[in-house]
mmCIF file with all atom_site columns, C-alpha atoms in Angstrom:
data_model
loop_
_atom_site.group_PDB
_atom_site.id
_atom_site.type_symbol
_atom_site.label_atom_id
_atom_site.label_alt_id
_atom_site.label_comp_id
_atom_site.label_asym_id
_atom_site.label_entity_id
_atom_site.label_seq_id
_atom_site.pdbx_PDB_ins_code
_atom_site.Cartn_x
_atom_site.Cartn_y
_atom_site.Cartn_z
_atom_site.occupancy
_atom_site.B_iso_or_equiv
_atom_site.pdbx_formal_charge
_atom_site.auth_seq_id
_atom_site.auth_comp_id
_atom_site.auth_asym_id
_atom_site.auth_atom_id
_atom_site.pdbx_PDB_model_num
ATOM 1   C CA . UNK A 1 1   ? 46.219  -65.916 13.261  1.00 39.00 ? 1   UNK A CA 1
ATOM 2   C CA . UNK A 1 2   ? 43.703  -67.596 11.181  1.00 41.00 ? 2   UNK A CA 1
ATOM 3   C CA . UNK A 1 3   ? 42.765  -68.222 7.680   1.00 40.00 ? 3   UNK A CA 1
ATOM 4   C CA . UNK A 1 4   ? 43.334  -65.726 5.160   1.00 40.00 ? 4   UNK A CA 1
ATOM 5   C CA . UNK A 1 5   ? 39.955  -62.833 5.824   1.00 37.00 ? 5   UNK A CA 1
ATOM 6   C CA . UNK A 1 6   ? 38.767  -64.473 8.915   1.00 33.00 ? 6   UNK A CA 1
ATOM 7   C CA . UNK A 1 7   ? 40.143  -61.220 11.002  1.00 35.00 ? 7   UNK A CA 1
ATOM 8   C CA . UNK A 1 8   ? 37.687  -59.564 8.364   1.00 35.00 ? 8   UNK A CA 1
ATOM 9   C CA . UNK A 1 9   ? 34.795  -61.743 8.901   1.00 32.00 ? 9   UNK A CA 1
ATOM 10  C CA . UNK A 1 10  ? 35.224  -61.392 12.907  1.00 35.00 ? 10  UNK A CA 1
ATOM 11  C CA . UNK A 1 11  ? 35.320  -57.684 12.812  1.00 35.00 ? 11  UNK A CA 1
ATOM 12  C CA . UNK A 1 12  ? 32.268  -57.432 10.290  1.00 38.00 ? 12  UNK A CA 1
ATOM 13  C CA . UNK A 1 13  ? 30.366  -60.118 12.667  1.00 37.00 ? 13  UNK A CA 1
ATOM 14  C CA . UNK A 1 14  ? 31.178  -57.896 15.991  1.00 36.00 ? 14  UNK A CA 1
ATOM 15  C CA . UNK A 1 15  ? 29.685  -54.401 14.225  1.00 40.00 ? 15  UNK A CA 1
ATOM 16  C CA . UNK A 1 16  ? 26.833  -56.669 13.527  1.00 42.00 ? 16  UNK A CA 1
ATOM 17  C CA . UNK A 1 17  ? 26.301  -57.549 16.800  1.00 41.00 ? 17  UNK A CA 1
ATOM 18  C CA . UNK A 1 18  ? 26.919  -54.743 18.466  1.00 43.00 ? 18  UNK A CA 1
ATOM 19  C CA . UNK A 1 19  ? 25.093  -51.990 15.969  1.00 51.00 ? 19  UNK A CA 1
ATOM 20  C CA . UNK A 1 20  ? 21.668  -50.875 17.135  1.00 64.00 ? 20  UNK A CA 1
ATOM 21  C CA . UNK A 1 21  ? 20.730  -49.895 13.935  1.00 70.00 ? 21  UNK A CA 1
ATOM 22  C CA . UNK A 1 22  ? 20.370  -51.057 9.994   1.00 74.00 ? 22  UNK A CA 1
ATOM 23  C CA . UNK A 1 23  ? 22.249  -48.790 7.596   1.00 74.00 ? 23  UNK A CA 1
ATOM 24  C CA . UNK A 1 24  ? 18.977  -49.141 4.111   1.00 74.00 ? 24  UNK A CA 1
ATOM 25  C CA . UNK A 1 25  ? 19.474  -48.690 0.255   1.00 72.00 ? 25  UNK A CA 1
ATOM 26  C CA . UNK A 1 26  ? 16.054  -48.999 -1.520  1.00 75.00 ? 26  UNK A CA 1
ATOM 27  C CA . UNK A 1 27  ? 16.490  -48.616 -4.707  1.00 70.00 ? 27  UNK A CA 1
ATOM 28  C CA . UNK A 1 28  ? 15.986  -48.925 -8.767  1.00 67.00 ? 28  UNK A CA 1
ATOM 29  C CA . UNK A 1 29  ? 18.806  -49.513 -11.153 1.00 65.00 ? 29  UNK A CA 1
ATOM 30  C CA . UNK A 1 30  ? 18.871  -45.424 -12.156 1.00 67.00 ? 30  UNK A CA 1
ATOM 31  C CA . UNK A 1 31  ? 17.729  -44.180 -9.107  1.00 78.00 ? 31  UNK A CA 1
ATOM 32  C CA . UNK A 1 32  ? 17.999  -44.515 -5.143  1.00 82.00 ? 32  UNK A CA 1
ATOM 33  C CA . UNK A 1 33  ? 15.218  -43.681 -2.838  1.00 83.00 ? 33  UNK A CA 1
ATOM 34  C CA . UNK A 1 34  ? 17.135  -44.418 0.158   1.00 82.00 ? 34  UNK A CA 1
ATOM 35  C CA . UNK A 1 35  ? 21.576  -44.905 -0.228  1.00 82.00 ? 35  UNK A CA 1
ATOM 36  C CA . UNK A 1 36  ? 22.824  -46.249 2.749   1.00 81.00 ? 36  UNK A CA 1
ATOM 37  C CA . UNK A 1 37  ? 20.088  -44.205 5.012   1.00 84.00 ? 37  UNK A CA 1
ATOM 38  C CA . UNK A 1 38  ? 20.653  -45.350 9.031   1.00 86.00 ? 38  UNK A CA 1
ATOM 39  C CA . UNK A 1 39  ? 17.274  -46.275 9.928   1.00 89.00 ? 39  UNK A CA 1
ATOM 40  C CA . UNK A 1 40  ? 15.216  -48.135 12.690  1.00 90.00 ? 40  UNK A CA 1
ATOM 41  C CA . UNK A 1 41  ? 13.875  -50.940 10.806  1.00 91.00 ? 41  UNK A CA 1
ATOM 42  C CA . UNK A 1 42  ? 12.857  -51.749 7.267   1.00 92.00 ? 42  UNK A CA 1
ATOM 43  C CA . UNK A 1 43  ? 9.559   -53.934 6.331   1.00 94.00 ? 43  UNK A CA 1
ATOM 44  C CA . UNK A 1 44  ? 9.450   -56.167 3.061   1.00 94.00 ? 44  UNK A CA 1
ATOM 45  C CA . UNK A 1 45  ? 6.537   -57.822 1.295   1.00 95.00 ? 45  UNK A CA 1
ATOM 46  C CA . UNK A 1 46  ? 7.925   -61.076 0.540   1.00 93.00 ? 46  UNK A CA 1
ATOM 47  C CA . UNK A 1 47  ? 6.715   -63.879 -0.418  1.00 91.00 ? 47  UNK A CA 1
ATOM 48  C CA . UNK A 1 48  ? 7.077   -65.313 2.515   1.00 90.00 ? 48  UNK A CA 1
ATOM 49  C CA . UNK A 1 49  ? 5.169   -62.408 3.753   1.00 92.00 ? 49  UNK A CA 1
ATOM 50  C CA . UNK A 1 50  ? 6.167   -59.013 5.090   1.00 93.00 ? 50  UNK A CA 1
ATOM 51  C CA . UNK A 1 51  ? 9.718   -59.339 6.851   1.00 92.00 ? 51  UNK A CA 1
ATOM 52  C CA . UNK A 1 52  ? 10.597  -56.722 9.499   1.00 92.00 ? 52  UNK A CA 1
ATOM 53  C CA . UNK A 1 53  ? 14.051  -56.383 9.524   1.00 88.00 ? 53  UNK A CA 1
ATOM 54  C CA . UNK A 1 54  ? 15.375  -54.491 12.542  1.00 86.00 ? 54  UNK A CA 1
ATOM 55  C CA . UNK A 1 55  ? 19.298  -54.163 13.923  1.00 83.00 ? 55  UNK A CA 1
ATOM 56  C CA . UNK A 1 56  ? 21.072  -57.828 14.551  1.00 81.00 ? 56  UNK A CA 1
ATOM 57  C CA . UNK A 1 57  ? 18.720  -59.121 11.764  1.00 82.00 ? 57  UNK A CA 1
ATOM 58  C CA . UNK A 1 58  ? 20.017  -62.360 11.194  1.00 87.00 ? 58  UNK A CA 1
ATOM 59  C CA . UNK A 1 59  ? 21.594  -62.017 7.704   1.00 89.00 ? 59  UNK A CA 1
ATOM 60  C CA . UNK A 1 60  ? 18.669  -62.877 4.838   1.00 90.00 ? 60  UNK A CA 1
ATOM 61  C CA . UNK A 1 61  ? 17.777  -62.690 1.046   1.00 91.00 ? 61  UNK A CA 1
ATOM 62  C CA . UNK A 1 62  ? 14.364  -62.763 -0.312  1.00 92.00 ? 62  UNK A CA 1
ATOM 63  C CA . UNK A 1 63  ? 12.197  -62.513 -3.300  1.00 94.00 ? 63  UNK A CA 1
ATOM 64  C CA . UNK A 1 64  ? 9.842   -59.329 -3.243  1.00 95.00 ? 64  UNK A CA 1
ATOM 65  C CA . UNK A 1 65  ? 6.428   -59.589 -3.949  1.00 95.00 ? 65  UNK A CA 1
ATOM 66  C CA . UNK A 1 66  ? 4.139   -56.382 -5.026  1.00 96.00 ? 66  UNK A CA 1
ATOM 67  C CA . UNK A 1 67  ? 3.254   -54.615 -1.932  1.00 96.00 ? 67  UNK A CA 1
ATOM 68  C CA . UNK A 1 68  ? 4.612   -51.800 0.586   1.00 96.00 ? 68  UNK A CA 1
ATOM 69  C CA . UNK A 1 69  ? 8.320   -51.501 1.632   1.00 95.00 ? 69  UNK A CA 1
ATOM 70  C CA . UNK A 1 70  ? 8.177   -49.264 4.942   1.00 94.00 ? 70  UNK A CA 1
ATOM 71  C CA . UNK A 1 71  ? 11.269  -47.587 6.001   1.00 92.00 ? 71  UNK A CA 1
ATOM 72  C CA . UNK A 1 72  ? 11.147  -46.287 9.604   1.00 92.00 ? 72  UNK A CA 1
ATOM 73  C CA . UNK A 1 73  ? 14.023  -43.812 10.301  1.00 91.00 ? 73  UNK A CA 1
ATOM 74  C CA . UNK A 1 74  ? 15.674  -43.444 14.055  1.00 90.00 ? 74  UNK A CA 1
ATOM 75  C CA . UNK A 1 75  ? 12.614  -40.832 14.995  1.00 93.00 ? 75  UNK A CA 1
ATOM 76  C CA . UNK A 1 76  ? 10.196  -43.437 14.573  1.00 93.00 ? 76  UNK A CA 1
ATOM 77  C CA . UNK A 1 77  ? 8.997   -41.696 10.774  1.00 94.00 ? 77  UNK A CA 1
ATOM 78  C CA . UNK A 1 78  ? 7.669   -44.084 8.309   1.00 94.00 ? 78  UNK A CA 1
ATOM 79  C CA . UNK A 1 79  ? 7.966   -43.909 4.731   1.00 93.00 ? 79  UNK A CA 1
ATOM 80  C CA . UNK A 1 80  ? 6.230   -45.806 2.687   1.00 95.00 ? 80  UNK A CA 1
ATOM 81  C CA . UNK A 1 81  ? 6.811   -46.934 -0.801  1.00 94.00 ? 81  UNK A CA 1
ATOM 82  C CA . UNK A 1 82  ? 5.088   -49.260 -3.075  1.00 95.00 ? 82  UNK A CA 1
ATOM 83  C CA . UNK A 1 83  ? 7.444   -51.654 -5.083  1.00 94.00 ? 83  UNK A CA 1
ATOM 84  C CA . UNK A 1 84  ? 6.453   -54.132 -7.853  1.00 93.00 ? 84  UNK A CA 1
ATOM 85  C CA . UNK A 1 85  ? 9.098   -56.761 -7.541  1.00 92.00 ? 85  UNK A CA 1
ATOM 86  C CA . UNK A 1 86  ? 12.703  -57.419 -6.661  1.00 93.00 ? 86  UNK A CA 1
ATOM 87  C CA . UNK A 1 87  ? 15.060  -58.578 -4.017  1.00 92.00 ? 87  UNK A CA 1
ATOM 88  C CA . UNK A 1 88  ? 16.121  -57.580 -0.960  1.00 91.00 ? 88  UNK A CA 1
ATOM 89  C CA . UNK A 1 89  ? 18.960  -58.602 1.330   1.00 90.00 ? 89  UNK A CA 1
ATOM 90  C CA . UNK A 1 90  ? 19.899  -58.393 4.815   1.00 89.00 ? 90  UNK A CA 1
ATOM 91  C CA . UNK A 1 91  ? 24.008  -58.690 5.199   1.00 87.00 ? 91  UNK A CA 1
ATOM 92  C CA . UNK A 1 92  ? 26.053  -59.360 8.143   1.00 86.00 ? 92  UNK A CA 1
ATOM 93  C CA . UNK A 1 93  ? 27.276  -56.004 8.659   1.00 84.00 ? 93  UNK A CA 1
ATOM 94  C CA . UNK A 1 94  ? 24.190  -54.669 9.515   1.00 83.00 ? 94  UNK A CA 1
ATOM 95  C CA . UNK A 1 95  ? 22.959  -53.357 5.898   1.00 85.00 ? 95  UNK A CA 1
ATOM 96  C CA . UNK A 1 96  ? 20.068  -53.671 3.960   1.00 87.00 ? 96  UNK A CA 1
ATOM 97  C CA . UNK A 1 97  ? 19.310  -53.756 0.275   1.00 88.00 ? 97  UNK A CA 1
ATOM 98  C CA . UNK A 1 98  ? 16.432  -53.656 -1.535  1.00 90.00 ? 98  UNK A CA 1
ATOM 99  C CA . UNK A 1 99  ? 16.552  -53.896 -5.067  1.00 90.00 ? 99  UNK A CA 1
ATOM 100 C CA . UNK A 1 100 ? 13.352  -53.284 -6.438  1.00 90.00 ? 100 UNK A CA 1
ATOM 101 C CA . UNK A 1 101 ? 12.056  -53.585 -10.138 1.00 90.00 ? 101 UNK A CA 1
ATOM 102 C CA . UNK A 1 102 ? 9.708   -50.385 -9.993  1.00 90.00 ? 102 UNK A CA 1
ATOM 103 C CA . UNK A 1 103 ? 9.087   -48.330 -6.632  1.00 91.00 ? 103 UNK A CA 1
ATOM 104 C CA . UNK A 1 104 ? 6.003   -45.397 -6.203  1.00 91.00 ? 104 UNK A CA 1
ATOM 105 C CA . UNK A 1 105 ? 6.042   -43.500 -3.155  1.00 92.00 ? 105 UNK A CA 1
ATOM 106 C CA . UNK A 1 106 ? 2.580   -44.716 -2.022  1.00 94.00 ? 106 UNK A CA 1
ATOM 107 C CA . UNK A 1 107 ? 0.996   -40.557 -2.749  1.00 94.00 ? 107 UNK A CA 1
ATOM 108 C CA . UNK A 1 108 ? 2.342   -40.903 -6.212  1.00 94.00 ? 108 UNK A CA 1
ATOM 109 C CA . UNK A 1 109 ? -0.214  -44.485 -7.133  1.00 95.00 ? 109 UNK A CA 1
ATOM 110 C CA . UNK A 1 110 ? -3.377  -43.397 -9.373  1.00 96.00 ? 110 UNK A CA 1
ATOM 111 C CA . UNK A 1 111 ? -5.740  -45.645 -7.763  1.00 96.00 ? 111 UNK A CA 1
ATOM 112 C CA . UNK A 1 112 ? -8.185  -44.834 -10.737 1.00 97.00 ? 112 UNK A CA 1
ATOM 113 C CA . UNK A 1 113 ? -5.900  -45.781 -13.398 1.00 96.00 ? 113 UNK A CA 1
ATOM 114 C CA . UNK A 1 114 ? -4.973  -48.903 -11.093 1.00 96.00 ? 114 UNK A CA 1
ATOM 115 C CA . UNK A 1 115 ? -8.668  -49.952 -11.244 1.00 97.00 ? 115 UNK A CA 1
ATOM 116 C CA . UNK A 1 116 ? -8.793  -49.400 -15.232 1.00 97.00 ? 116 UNK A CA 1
ATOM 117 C CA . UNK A 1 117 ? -6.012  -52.149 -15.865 1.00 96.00 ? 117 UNK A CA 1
ATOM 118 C CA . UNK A 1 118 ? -6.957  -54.585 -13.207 1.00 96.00 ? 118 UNK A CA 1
ATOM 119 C CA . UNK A 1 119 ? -10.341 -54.387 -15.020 1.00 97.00 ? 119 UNK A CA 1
ATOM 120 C CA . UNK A 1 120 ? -8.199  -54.804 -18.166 1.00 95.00 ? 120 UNK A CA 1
ATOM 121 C CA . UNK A 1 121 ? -6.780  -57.655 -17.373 1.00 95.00 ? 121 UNK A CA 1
ATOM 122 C CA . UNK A 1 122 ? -9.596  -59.400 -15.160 1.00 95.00 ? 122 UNK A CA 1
ATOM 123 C CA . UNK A 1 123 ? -11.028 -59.261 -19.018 1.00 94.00 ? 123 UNK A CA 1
ATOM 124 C CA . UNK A 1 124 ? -8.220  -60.673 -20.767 1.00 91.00 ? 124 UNK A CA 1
ATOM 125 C CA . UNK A 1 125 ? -8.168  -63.726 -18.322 1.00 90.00 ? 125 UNK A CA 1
ATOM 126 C CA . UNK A 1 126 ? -11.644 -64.270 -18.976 1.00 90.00 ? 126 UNK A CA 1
ATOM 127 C CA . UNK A 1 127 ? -11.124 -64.225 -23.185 1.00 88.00 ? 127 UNK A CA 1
ATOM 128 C CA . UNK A 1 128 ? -8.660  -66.681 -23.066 1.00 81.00 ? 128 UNK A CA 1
ATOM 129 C CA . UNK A 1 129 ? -5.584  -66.693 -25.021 1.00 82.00 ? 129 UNK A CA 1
ATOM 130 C CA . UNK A 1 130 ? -2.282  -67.860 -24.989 1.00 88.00 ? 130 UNK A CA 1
ATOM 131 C CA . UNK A 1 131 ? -0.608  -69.517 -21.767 1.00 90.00 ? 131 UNK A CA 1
ATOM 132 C CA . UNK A 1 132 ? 1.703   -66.380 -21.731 1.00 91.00 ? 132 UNK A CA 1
ATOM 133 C CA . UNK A 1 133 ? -1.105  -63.759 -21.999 1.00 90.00 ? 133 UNK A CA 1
ATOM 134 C CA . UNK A 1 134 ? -3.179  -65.543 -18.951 1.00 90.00 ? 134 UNK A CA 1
ATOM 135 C CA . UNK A 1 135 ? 0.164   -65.342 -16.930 1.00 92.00 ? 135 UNK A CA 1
ATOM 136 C CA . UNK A 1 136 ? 0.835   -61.442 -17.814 1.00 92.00 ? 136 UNK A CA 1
ATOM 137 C CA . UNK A 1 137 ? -2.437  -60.602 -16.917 1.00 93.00 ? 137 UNK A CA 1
ATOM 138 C CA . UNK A 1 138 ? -2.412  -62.654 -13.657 1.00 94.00 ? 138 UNK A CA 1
ATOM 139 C CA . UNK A 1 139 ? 0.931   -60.903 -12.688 1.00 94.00 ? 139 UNK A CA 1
ATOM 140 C CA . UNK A 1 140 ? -1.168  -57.375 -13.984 1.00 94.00 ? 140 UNK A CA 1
ATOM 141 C CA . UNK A 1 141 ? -4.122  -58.215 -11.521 1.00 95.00 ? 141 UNK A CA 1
ATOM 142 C CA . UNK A 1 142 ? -1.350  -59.057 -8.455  1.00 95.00 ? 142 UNK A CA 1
ATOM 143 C CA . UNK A 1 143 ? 0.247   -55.821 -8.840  1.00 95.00 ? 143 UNK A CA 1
ATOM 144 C CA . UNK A 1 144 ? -3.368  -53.729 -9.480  1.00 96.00 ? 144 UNK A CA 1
ATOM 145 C CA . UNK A 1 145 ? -4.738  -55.222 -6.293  1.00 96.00 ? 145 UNK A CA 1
ATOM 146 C CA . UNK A 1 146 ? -1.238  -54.815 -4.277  1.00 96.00 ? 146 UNK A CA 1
ATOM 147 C CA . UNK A 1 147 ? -1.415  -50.966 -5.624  1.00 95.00 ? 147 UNK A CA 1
ATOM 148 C CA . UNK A 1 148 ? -5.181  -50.389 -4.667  1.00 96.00 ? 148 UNK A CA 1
ATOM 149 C CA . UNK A 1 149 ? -4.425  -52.159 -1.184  1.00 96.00 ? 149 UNK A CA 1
ATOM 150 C CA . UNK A 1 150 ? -1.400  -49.809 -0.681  1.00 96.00 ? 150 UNK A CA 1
ATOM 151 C CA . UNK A 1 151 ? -3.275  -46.647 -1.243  1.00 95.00 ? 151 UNK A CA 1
ATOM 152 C CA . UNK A 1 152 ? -5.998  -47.783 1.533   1.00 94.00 ? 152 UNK A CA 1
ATOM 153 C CA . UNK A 1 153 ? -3.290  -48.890 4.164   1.00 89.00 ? 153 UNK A CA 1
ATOM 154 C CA . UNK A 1 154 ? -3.946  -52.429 3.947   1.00 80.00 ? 154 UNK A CA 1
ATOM 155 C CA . UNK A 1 155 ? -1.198  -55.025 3.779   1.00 63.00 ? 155 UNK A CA 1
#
């Protein structure tokens, strides 16, 4: 017998390894797009770039950057939803979290209205201001462009 959990941490590590699938929560604070979905493989914009996290995933955390999370259930479906920022986290037994800041399922962005503020705040970087108002409307023009990419299919 070992130390006190190890039996716990053994049996979690042998699912792990054994499990052919990822078990996938996407979701805000209020709402969940996806609760503990079983599902083929999950991508992540990081910053790091876009993780694909499949079964046996070695066990990760990361910092989301704006861009597409794609969920691809066990029939090969994708769904695709655009997230603004977050975390996400890929556990030992074989689940996956992704705790995002906003999500838009990618049919819901107004790509018109996603134009309009990147404009917005192209301007207000080129006016000046405060060291704070440059930085909001740099993090305003990442998530525009991330949006406008996401309704074309690019990455």
């Amino acid at each position: 017998m070992g130390a006190p959990g190890t039996d716990q941490c053994v049996l979690a590590l042998s699912n792990y390894r054994v499990c052919g699938t990822v078990q996938c929560t996407v979701r805000l604070a209020s709402l969940a797009f996806f609760s503990g979905t079983v599902v083929k493989q999950v991508d992540v914009p990081t910053l790091a770039g876009v993780v694909g996290v499949l079964a046996k995933h070695v066990p990760t955390i990361g910092v989301l950057k704006p861009g597409v999370v794609q969920v691809i259930d066990l029939d090969g479906n994708a769904t695709k939803l655009f997230v603004s920022s977050g975390t996400f986290s890929m556990n030992i037994d074989g689940t996956c979290q992704v705790l995002a800041e906003e999500v838009l399922p990618i049919e819901d962005i107004d790509e018109t209205l996603a134009r309009q503020e990147l404009e917005t705040a192209q301007r207000r970087i080129q006016e000046g201001g405060s060291e704070v108002d440059k930085a909001e409307a740099a993090i305003t023009i990442e998530v525009c462009e991330a949006l406008i990419k996401a309704v074309h299919g690019q990455a």
